[in-house]
Tab-separated table of C-alpha atoms and ligand atoms in Angstrom:
chain	number	residue	atom	x	y	z
A	296	UNK	CA	0.223	-8.377	-18.724
A	297	UNK	CA	0.103	-10.141	-15.364
A	298	UNK	CA	2.830	-9.166	-12.844
A	299	UNK	CA	2.174	-11.041	-10.012
A	300	UNK	CA	0.494	-14.410	-9.258
A	301	UNK	CA	0.046	-16.294	-5.962
A	302	UNK	CA	-1.397	-19.700	-5.992
A	303	UNK	CA	-1.991	-21.430	-2.757
A	304	UNK	CA	0.885	-19.810	-1.340
A	305	UNK	CA	1.655	-20.621	2.159
A	306	UNK	CA	4.791	-20.160	4.391
A	307	UNK	CA	5.157	-22.107	7.739
A	308	UNK	CA	8.269	-21.059	9.671
A	309	UNK	CA	10.445	-23.580	11.732
A	310	UNK	CA	8.525	-24.059	14.854
A	311	UNK	CA	5.165	-24.231	12.972
A	312	UNK	CA	4.133	-20.642	12.842
A	313	UNK	CA	1.953	-20.563	9.722
A	314	UNK	CA	2.866	-16.869	8.584
A	315	UNK	CA	1.044	-17.153	5.273
A	316	UNK	CA	-1.747	-19.468	4.690
A	317	UNK	CA	-3.024	-20.641	1.467
A	318	UNK	CA	-3.235	-17.222	-0.395
A	319	UNK	CA	-4.178	-16.813	-4.137
A	320	UNK	CA	-4.400	-13.651	-6.118
A	321	UNK	CA	-2.976	-12.166	-9.151
A	322	UNK	CA	-2.144	-8.513	-10.251
A	323	UNK	CA	-1.970	-6.834	-13.703
A	324	UNK	CA	1.010	-4.717	-14.779
A	325	UNK	CA	0.700	-1.071	-13.662
A	326	UNK	CA	-1.356	-1.858	-10.703
A	327	UNK	CA	-0.957	-0.231	-7.334
A	328	UNK	CA	-1.608	-2.830	-4.982
A	329	UNK	CA	-2.187	-1.933	-1.302
A	330	UNK	CA	-1.436	-4.876	0.747
A	331	UNK	CA	-2.894	-3.991	4.247
A	332	UNK	CA	-3.059	-5.875	7.392
A	333	UNK	CA	-2.292	-5.582	11.278
A	334	UNK	CA	1.105	-6.448	12.601
A	335	UNK	CA	2.046	-10.127	12.475
A	336	UNK	CA	-0.549	-10.828	9.555
A	337	UNK	CA	2.060	-12.117	7.034
A	338	UNK	CA	2.629	-8.976	4.793
A	339	UNK	CA	6.589	-9.177	5.106
A	340	UNK	CA	6.751	-12.815	4.763
A	341	UNK	CA	4.619	-12.458	1.406
A	342	UNK	CA	6.864	-9.842	0.201
A	343	UNK	CA	9.972	-12.207	1.042
A	344	UNK	CA	8.365	-15.067	-0.731
A	345	UNK	CA	7.831	-12.746	-3.953
A	346	UNK	CA	11.439	-11.635	-3.830
A	347	UNK	CA	12.777	-14.831	-3.240
A	348	UNK	CA	14.092	-14.339	0.197
A	349	UNK	CA	12.076	-17.036	1.240
A	350	UNK	CA	11.036	-20.211	-0.236
A	351	UNK	CA	7.120	-21.318	-0.067
A	352	UNK	CA	6.121	-24.276	2.128
A	353	UNK	CA	3.252	-24.895	-0.331
A	354	UNK	CA	1.955	-23.471	-3.396
A	355	UNK	CA	3.627	-20.955	-5.527
A	356	UNK	CA	4.141	-17.459	-6.672
A	357	UNK	CA	5.273	-15.852	-9.863
A	358	UNK	CA	6.684	-12.259	-10.630
A	359	UNK	CA	6.454	-11.486	-14.382
A	360	UNK	CA	5.965	-15.278	-14.820
A	361	UNK	CA	9.499	-15.946	-12.956
A	362	UNK	CA	9.532	-18.261	-10.040
A	363	UNK	CA	11.414	-15.823	-7.543
A	364	UNK	CA	13.058	-19.199	-5.741
A	365	UNK	CA	14.416	-20.372	-9.167
A	366	UNK	CA	15.333	-17.494	-10.929
A	367	UNK	CA	16.442	-14.696	-8.161
A	368	UNK	CA	19.009	-12.954	-10.569
A	369	UNK	CA	16.421	-12.416	-13.501
A	370	UNK	CA	13.892	-11.365	-11.011
A	371	UNK	CA	16.408	-8.640	-9.462
A	372	UNK	CA	16.704	-7.176	-12.695
A	373	UNK	CA	12.833	-6.528	-12.867
A	374	UNK	CA	12.213	-5.581	-9.477
A	375	UNK	CA	13.402	-3.368	-6.540
A	376	UNK	CA	12.427	-3.923	-2.911
A	377	UNK	CA	12.640	-2.375	0.520
A	378	UNK	CA	12.141	-4.299	3.417
A	379	UNK	CA	12.667	-3.265	7.263
A	380	UNK	CA	16.438	-3.874	6.852
A	381	UNK	CA	17.942	-2.016	3.956
A	382	UNK	CA	20.887	-3.813	2.809
A	383	UNK	CA	23.593	-1.054	2.166
A	384	UNK	CA	26.954	-0.204	3.209
A	385	UNK	CA	27.854	1.915	6.104
A	386	UNK	CA	31.437	2.913	4.949
A	387	UNK	CA	30.294	4.018	1.470
A	388	UNK	CA	28.511	7.311	0.743
A	389	UNK	CA	24.901	7.732	-0.232
A	390	UNK	CA	26.232	8.200	-3.846
A	391	UNK	CA	28.739	5.389	-3.794
A	392	UNK	CA	26.077	2.973	-2.446
A	393	UNK	CA	23.702	3.719	-5.419
A	394	UNK	CA	26.504	3.454	-7.784
A	395	UNK	CA	27.397	0.069	-6.322
A	396	UNK	CA	23.843	-1.309	-6.667
A	397	UNK	CA	23.442	0.175	-10.044
A	398	UNK	CA	26.407	-1.362	-11.415
A	399	UNK	CA	25.626	-4.713	-9.693
A	400	UNK	CA	22.388	-4.549	-11.942
A	401	UNK	CA	24.577	-4.174	-15.029
A	402	UNK	CA	24.179	-0.350	-15.539
A	403	UNK	CA	27.235	1.597	-16.895
A	404	UNK	CA	28.822	4.253	-14.690
A	405	UNK	CA	27.636	7.400	-16.164
A	406	UNK	CA	23.779	6.358	-16.399
A	407	UNK	CA	24.307	5.277	-12.840
A	408	UNK	CA	25.809	8.383	-11.737
A	409	UNK	CA	23.111	10.311	-13.639
A	410	UNK	CA	20.198	8.164	-12.209
A	411	UNK	CA	21.641	8.333	-8.751
A	412	UNK	CA	22.084	11.868	-8.676
A	413	UNK	CA	18.454	12.494	-10.108
A	414	UNK	CA	16.960	10.182	-7.434
A	415	UNK	CA	19.133	11.905	-4.636
A	416	UNK	CA	17.891	15.369	-5.797
A	417	UNK	CA	14.279	13.819	-5.906
A	418	UNK	CA	14.549	12.456	-2.223
A	419	UNK	CA	16.264	15.589	-0.756
A	420	UNK	CA	19.593	13.740	-0.139
A	421	UNK	CA	21.455	15.564	-2.688
A	422	UNK	CA	23.555	17.732	-0.060
A	423	UNK	CA	24.371	14.301	1.923
A	424	UNK	CA	25.463	12.396	-1.109
A	425	UNK	CA	29.010	12.241	-0.117
A	426	UNK	CA	28.447	11.629	3.338
A	427	UNK	CA	29.120	8.100	4.772
A	428	UNK	CA	25.802	6.133	5.336
A	429	UNK	CA	26.958	5.611	9.012
A	430	UNK	CA	26.228	9.373	9.487
A	431	UNK	CA	22.885	9.026	7.932
A	432	UNK	CA	19.615	9.354	10.117
A	433	UNK	CA	16.947	6.827	10.047
A	434	UNK	CA	14.836	8.879	7.672
A	435	UNK	CA	17.698	9.448	5.394
A	436	UNK	CA	18.441	5.856	5.264
A	437	UNK	CA	15.001	4.909	4.486
A	438	UNK	CA	15.002	7.400	1.654
A	439	UNK	CA	18.274	6.233	0.325
A	440	UNK	CA	16.951	2.344	0.248
A	441	UNK	CA	13.979	3.841	-1.838
A	442	UNK	CA	16.702	5.254	-4.370
A	443	UNK	CA	18.659	1.849	-4.089
A	444	UNK	CA	15.433	-0.004	-4.996
A	445	UNK	CA	14.762	2.159	-8.065
A	446	UNK	CA	18.099	2.765	-9.298
A	447	UNK	CA	17.793	0.161	-12.363
A	448	UNK	CA	14.262	1.566	-13.147
A	449	UNK	CA	12.547	-1.667	-12.008
A	450	UNK	CA	9.173	-2.693	-13.664
A	451	UNK	CA	7.850	-3.775	-10.201
A	452	UNK	CA	8.544	-2.157	-6.697
A	453	UNK	CA	7.726	-4.088	-3.556
A	454	UNK	CA	7.678	-1.635	-0.700
A	455	UNK	CA	7.362	-2.785	2.664
A	456	UNK	CA	6.151	0.172	5.067
A	457	UNK	CA	8.332	2.678	2.915
A	458	UNK	CA	7.277	5.549	5.250
A	459	UNK	CA	7.497	3.903	8.672
A	460	UNK	CA	10.055	6.124	10.718
A	461	UNK	CA	9.871	9.104	8.268
A	462	UNK	CA	8.490	12.677	9.456
A	463	UNK	CA	5.494	13.595	7.967
A	464	UNK	CA	7.256	15.942	5.351
A	465	UNK	CA	9.475	13.165	4.102
A	466	UNK	CA	6.632	10.650	4.043
A	467	UNK	CA	4.520	12.914	1.923
A	468	UNK	CA	7.635	13.115	-0.464
A	469	UNK	CA	8.111	9.477	-0.845
A	470	UNK	CA	4.195	9.075	-1.141
A	471	UNK	CA	4.276	11.570	-4.048
A	472	UNK	CA	7.159	9.905	-5.703
A	473	UNK	CA	5.434	6.434	-5.442
A	474	UNK	CA	2.551	8.185	-7.202
A	475	UNK	CA	4.820	9.336	-9.973
A	476	UNK	CA	6.273	5.783	-10.468
A	477	UNK	CA	2.823	4.407	-10.796
A	478	UNK	CA	1.962	7.086	-13.260
A	479	UNK	CA	4.745	6.108	-15.348
A	480	UNK	CA	3.417	2.253	-15.199
A	481	UNK	CA	5.605	0.846	-12.551
A	482	UNK	CA	3.650	-1.974	-10.745
A	483	UNK	CA	3.822	-1.296	-7.087
A	484	UNK	CA	3.162	-3.663	-4.113
A	485	UNK	CA	2.900	-1.584	-1.111
A	486	UNK	CA	2.501	-2.774	2.557
A	487	UNK	CA	1.360	0.293	4.277
A	488	UNK	CA	-0.300	1.481	7.531
A	489	UNK	CA	-1.151	4.707	6.105
A	490	UNK	CA	-4.780	3.709	5.023
A	491	UNK	CA	-5.690	7.476	4.216
A	492	UNK	CA	-2.991	7.740	1.872
A	493	UNK	CA	-3.231	4.227	0.349
A	494	UNK	CA	-6.871	5.073	-0.484
A	495	UNK	CA	-5.353	8.018	-2.556
A	496	UNK	CA	-2.767	6.057	-4.519
A	497	UNK	CA	-3.655	2.372	-4.746
A	498	UNK	CA	-5.952	0.938	-7.531
A	499	UNK	CA	-6.474	-2.500	-5.765
A	500	UNK	CA	-5.909	-3.830	-2.287
A	501	UNK	CA	-5.525	-7.168	-0.550
A	502	UNK	CA	-6.286	-7.373	2.985
A	503	UNK	CA	-4.664	-9.986	5.256
A	504	UNK	CA	-5.169	-11.118	8.799
A	505	UNK	CA	-3.389	-13.868	10.619
A	506	UNK	CA	-2.036	-15.389	7.308
A	507	UNK	CA	-5.313	-15.591	5.791
A	508	UNK	CA	-6.555	-13.358	2.878
A	509	UNK	CA	-9.755	-11.851	3.752
A	510	UNK	CA	-10.472	-9.734	0.609
A	511	UNK	CA	-8.884	-8.417	-2.633
A	512	UNK	CA	-10.364	-5.846	-4.918
A	513	UNK	CA	-10.916	-2.263	-5.736
A	514	UNK	CA	-12.381	0.104	-3.025
A	515	UNK	CA	-16.020	-0.325	-4.603
A	516	UNK	CA	-15.772	-4.177	-4.314
A	517	UNK	CA	-14.401	-4.011	-0.672
A	518	UNK	CA	-17.188	-1.668	0.234
A	519	UNK	CA	-19.894	-3.904	-1.091
A	520	UNK	CA	-18.270	-6.759	1.120
A	521	UNK	CA	-18.744	-4.578	4.115
A	522	UNK	CA	-21.976	-2.647	3.287
A	523	UNK	CA	-23.520	-0.993	0.100
A	524	UNK	CA	-25.062	1.712	2.384
A	525	UNK	CA	-24.368	5.309	1.610
A	526	UNK	CA	-24.565	7.975	4.417
A	527	UNK	CA	-26.044	11.283	3.382
A	528	UNK	CA	-25.068	14.235	5.163
A	529	UNK	CA	-27.498	17.014	4.975
A	530	UNK	CA	-27.856	20.745	6.231
A	531	UNK	CA	-31.272	21.760	6.038
A	532	UNK	CA	-33.976	23.949	7.771
A	533	UNK	CA	-36.245	20.951	8.438
A	534	UNK	CA	-36.472	17.243	8.059
A	535	UNK	CA	-40.179	16.230	7.134
A	536	UNK	CA	-41.962	13.814	9.476
A	537	UNK	CA	-41.570	10.118	8.764
A	538	UNK	CA	-37.920	10.756	7.307
A	539	UNK	CA	-35.288	8.563	9.539
A	540	UNK	CA	-32.305	10.680	10.540
A	541	UNK	CA	-29.439	11.165	13.027
A	542	UNK	CA	-28.857	14.599	14.220
A	543	UNK	CA	-25.118	15.618	13.594
A	544	UNK	CA	-25.262	19.056	14.514
A	545	UNK	CA	-27.503	22.341	14.390
A	546	UNK	CA	-29.442	21.756	11.354
A	547	UNK	CA	-27.474	18.871	10.316
A	548	UNK	CA	-28.571	15.442	9.770
A	549	UNK	CA	-27.206	12.086	8.734
A	550	UNK	CA	-29.460	9.952	6.676
A	551	UNK	CA	-28.640	6.465	5.628
A	552	UNK	CA	-29.743	5.130	1.921
A	553	UNK	CA	-29.408	2.153	0.084
A	554	UNK	CA	-27.931	3.833	-2.886
A	555	UNK	CA	-27.316	7.393	-4.210
A	556	UNK	CA	-30.432	7.277	-6.273
A	557	UNK	CA	-32.416	7.940	-3.025
A	558	UNK	CA	-30.906	11.304	-2.615
A	559	UNK	CA	-32.775	13.440	-5.095
A	560	UNK	CA	-35.948	11.920	-3.234
A	561	UNK	CA	-34.891	13.180	-0.034
A	562	UNK	CA	-34.189	16.560	-1.052
A	563	UNK	CA	-37.642	16.734	-2.814
A	564	UNK	CA	-39.115	15.786	0.239
A	565	UNK	CA	-37.725	18.557	2.242
A	566	UNK	CA	-38.358	21.078	-0.297
A	567	UNK	CA	-41.983	19.661	-0.438
A	568	UNK	CA	-42.451	20.076	3.117
A	569	UNK	CA	-41.450	23.715	2.876
A	570	UNK	CA	-37.840	23.322	3.962
A	571	UNK	CA	-34.547	24.686	2.484
A	572	UNK	CA	-31.447	22.587	1.882
A	573	UNK	CA	-27.971	24.248	2.202
A	574	UNK	CA	-25.632	21.302	1.808
A	575	UNK	CA	-25.828	17.695	0.705
A	576	UNK	CA	-22.960	15.169	0.596
A	577	UNK	CA	-22.756	11.635	0.063
A	578	UNK	CA	-20.200	9.804	2.137
A	579	UNK	CA	-18.936	6.335	1.181
A	580	UNK	CA	-17.165	4.166	3.604
A	581	UNK	CA	-13.599	5.079	3.801
A	582	UNK	CA	-10.605	2.517	3.369
A	583	UNK	CA	-10.049	3.035	6.917
A	584	UNK	CA	-13.570	1.961	7.835
A	585	UNK	CA	-13.755	-0.680	5.446
A	586	UNK	CA	-10.306	-2.150	6.884
A	587	UNK	CA	-11.656	-2.170	10.507
A	588	UNK	CA	-15.078	-3.549	9.556
A	589	UNK	CA	-13.373	-6.529	7.354
A	590	UNK	CA	-10.655	-7.188	10.238
A	591	UNK	CA	-13.441	-7.150	12.976
A	592	UNK	CA	-15.523	-9.350	10.901
A	593	UNK	CA	-12.828	-11.898	10.420
A	594	UNK	CA	-11.575	-11.865	14.298
A	595	UNK	CA	-15.070	-12.412	15.285
A	596	UNK	CA	-15.638	-15.250	12.999
A	597	UNK	CA	-12.482	-16.792	14.309
A	598	UNK	CA	-13.354	-16.425	17.802
A	599	UNK	CA	-16.637	-17.622	17.189
A	600	UNK	CA	-15.260	-20.750	15.497
A	601	UNK	CA	-13.295	-21.670	18.422
A	602	UNK	CA	-16.082	-21.848	20.865
B	917	ADP	N1	11.804	-15.691	10.927
B	917	ADP	C1	10.758	-16.027	11.575
B	917	ADP	N2	10.422	-17.130	12.183
B	917	ADP	C2	9.508	-17.415	12.630
B	917	ADP	N3	8.094	-16.838	12.651
B	917	ADP	C3	8.523	-15.527	12.004
B	917	ADP	C4	9.601	-15.213	11.252
B	917	ADP	N4	9.273	-14.053	10.709
B	917	ADP	C5	8.115	-13.698	10.989
B	917	ADP	N5	7.527	-14.579	11.635
B	917	ADP	C6	5.991	-14.624	12.266
B	917	ADP	O1	5.109	-14.829	10.974
B	917	ADP	C7	4.028	-14.161	11.193
B	917	ADP	C8	3.962	-12.930	10.134
B	917	ADP	O2	5.042	-11.871	10.261
B	917	ADP	P1	5.254	-10.887	9.123
B	917	ADP	O3	5.139	-11.423	7.768
B	917	ADP	O4	6.211	-10.291	9.670
B	917	ADP	O5	3.856	-9.777	9.440
B	917	ADP	P2	3.548	-8.415	9.010
B	917	ADP	O6	4.722	-7.983	8.038
B	917	ADP	O7	2.280	-8.576	8.453
B	917	ADP	O8	3.713	-7.466	10.119
B	917	ADP	C9	4.188	-13.288	12.727
B	917	ADP	O9	3.445	-14.091	13.609
B	917	ADP	C10	5.808	-13.307	12.886
B	917	ADP	O10	5.778	-13.414	14.195
B	918	MG	MG1	5.978	-6.505	8.306
């Protein structure tokens, strides 16, 4: 089932700032979508459009076939969201905040308490459950807002930088939780700057820069947009004459090949020339490298276009 659809989605803020510019893509249910892009790219605006907090200037979007601007209540039953500003009450405790939101979503009190307690436990907030939110640290608020977004077991979660402001241990904890939700079939729409972690959990990506969508697809598809080449790192006693390489250390060489099929030929070449091979690894471009290549390519194109 299709979870998210954007069709020529555009948003121009008052004053003429085109934050989202004609974006189209769709996501299937169960996907973990990493929405990546530099500050000001238009990620938060897109999330706000998908959650009905903003209305499109042009084009449309759907979440489980609902128009967020037309059906906000129905959509909120199905979705959870965390944006930069978690809307919660300072004068209520952590537990009371969760119960308030759970009952708002139509949960009965006992289900709500059970689920809230499990989430507080899971997010290391159980000891602070009776403390007023005003006494929570930034990291604690951040984790509570994640619990709030998940209280009614939504089918889709929109997470806007859920780990910003968290210490590495809490960030890890939140990331593992996202992974667990995804494994249970929750669709995740995740804006993050943690590219290494995104690479571990996301099934598909969208790359946005200055309001425009540069690329969508899984990591293999993104890689081929940048380069299909593979870097092979070898530790060997010698490199035969005529084999192109870059020295990466003592007896360590990097050789760039068109595909993995060429690796056995390299090893045979070394052995044939009387050498020994101690280590071979094929290094594909990481998400981080792909990200910077695509952003650089796009910035270059835009600058070139202005000349
Ligand atoms: N309420 C607003 N009014 C005017 N411009 C805005 C508003 N919110 C965001 N913008 C602008 O829209 C662009 C995209 O912002 P945003 O969606 O927050 O990007 P991101 O989340 O990727 O950092 C930026 O240029 C930002 O300054
Ligand atoms: Mg943002």
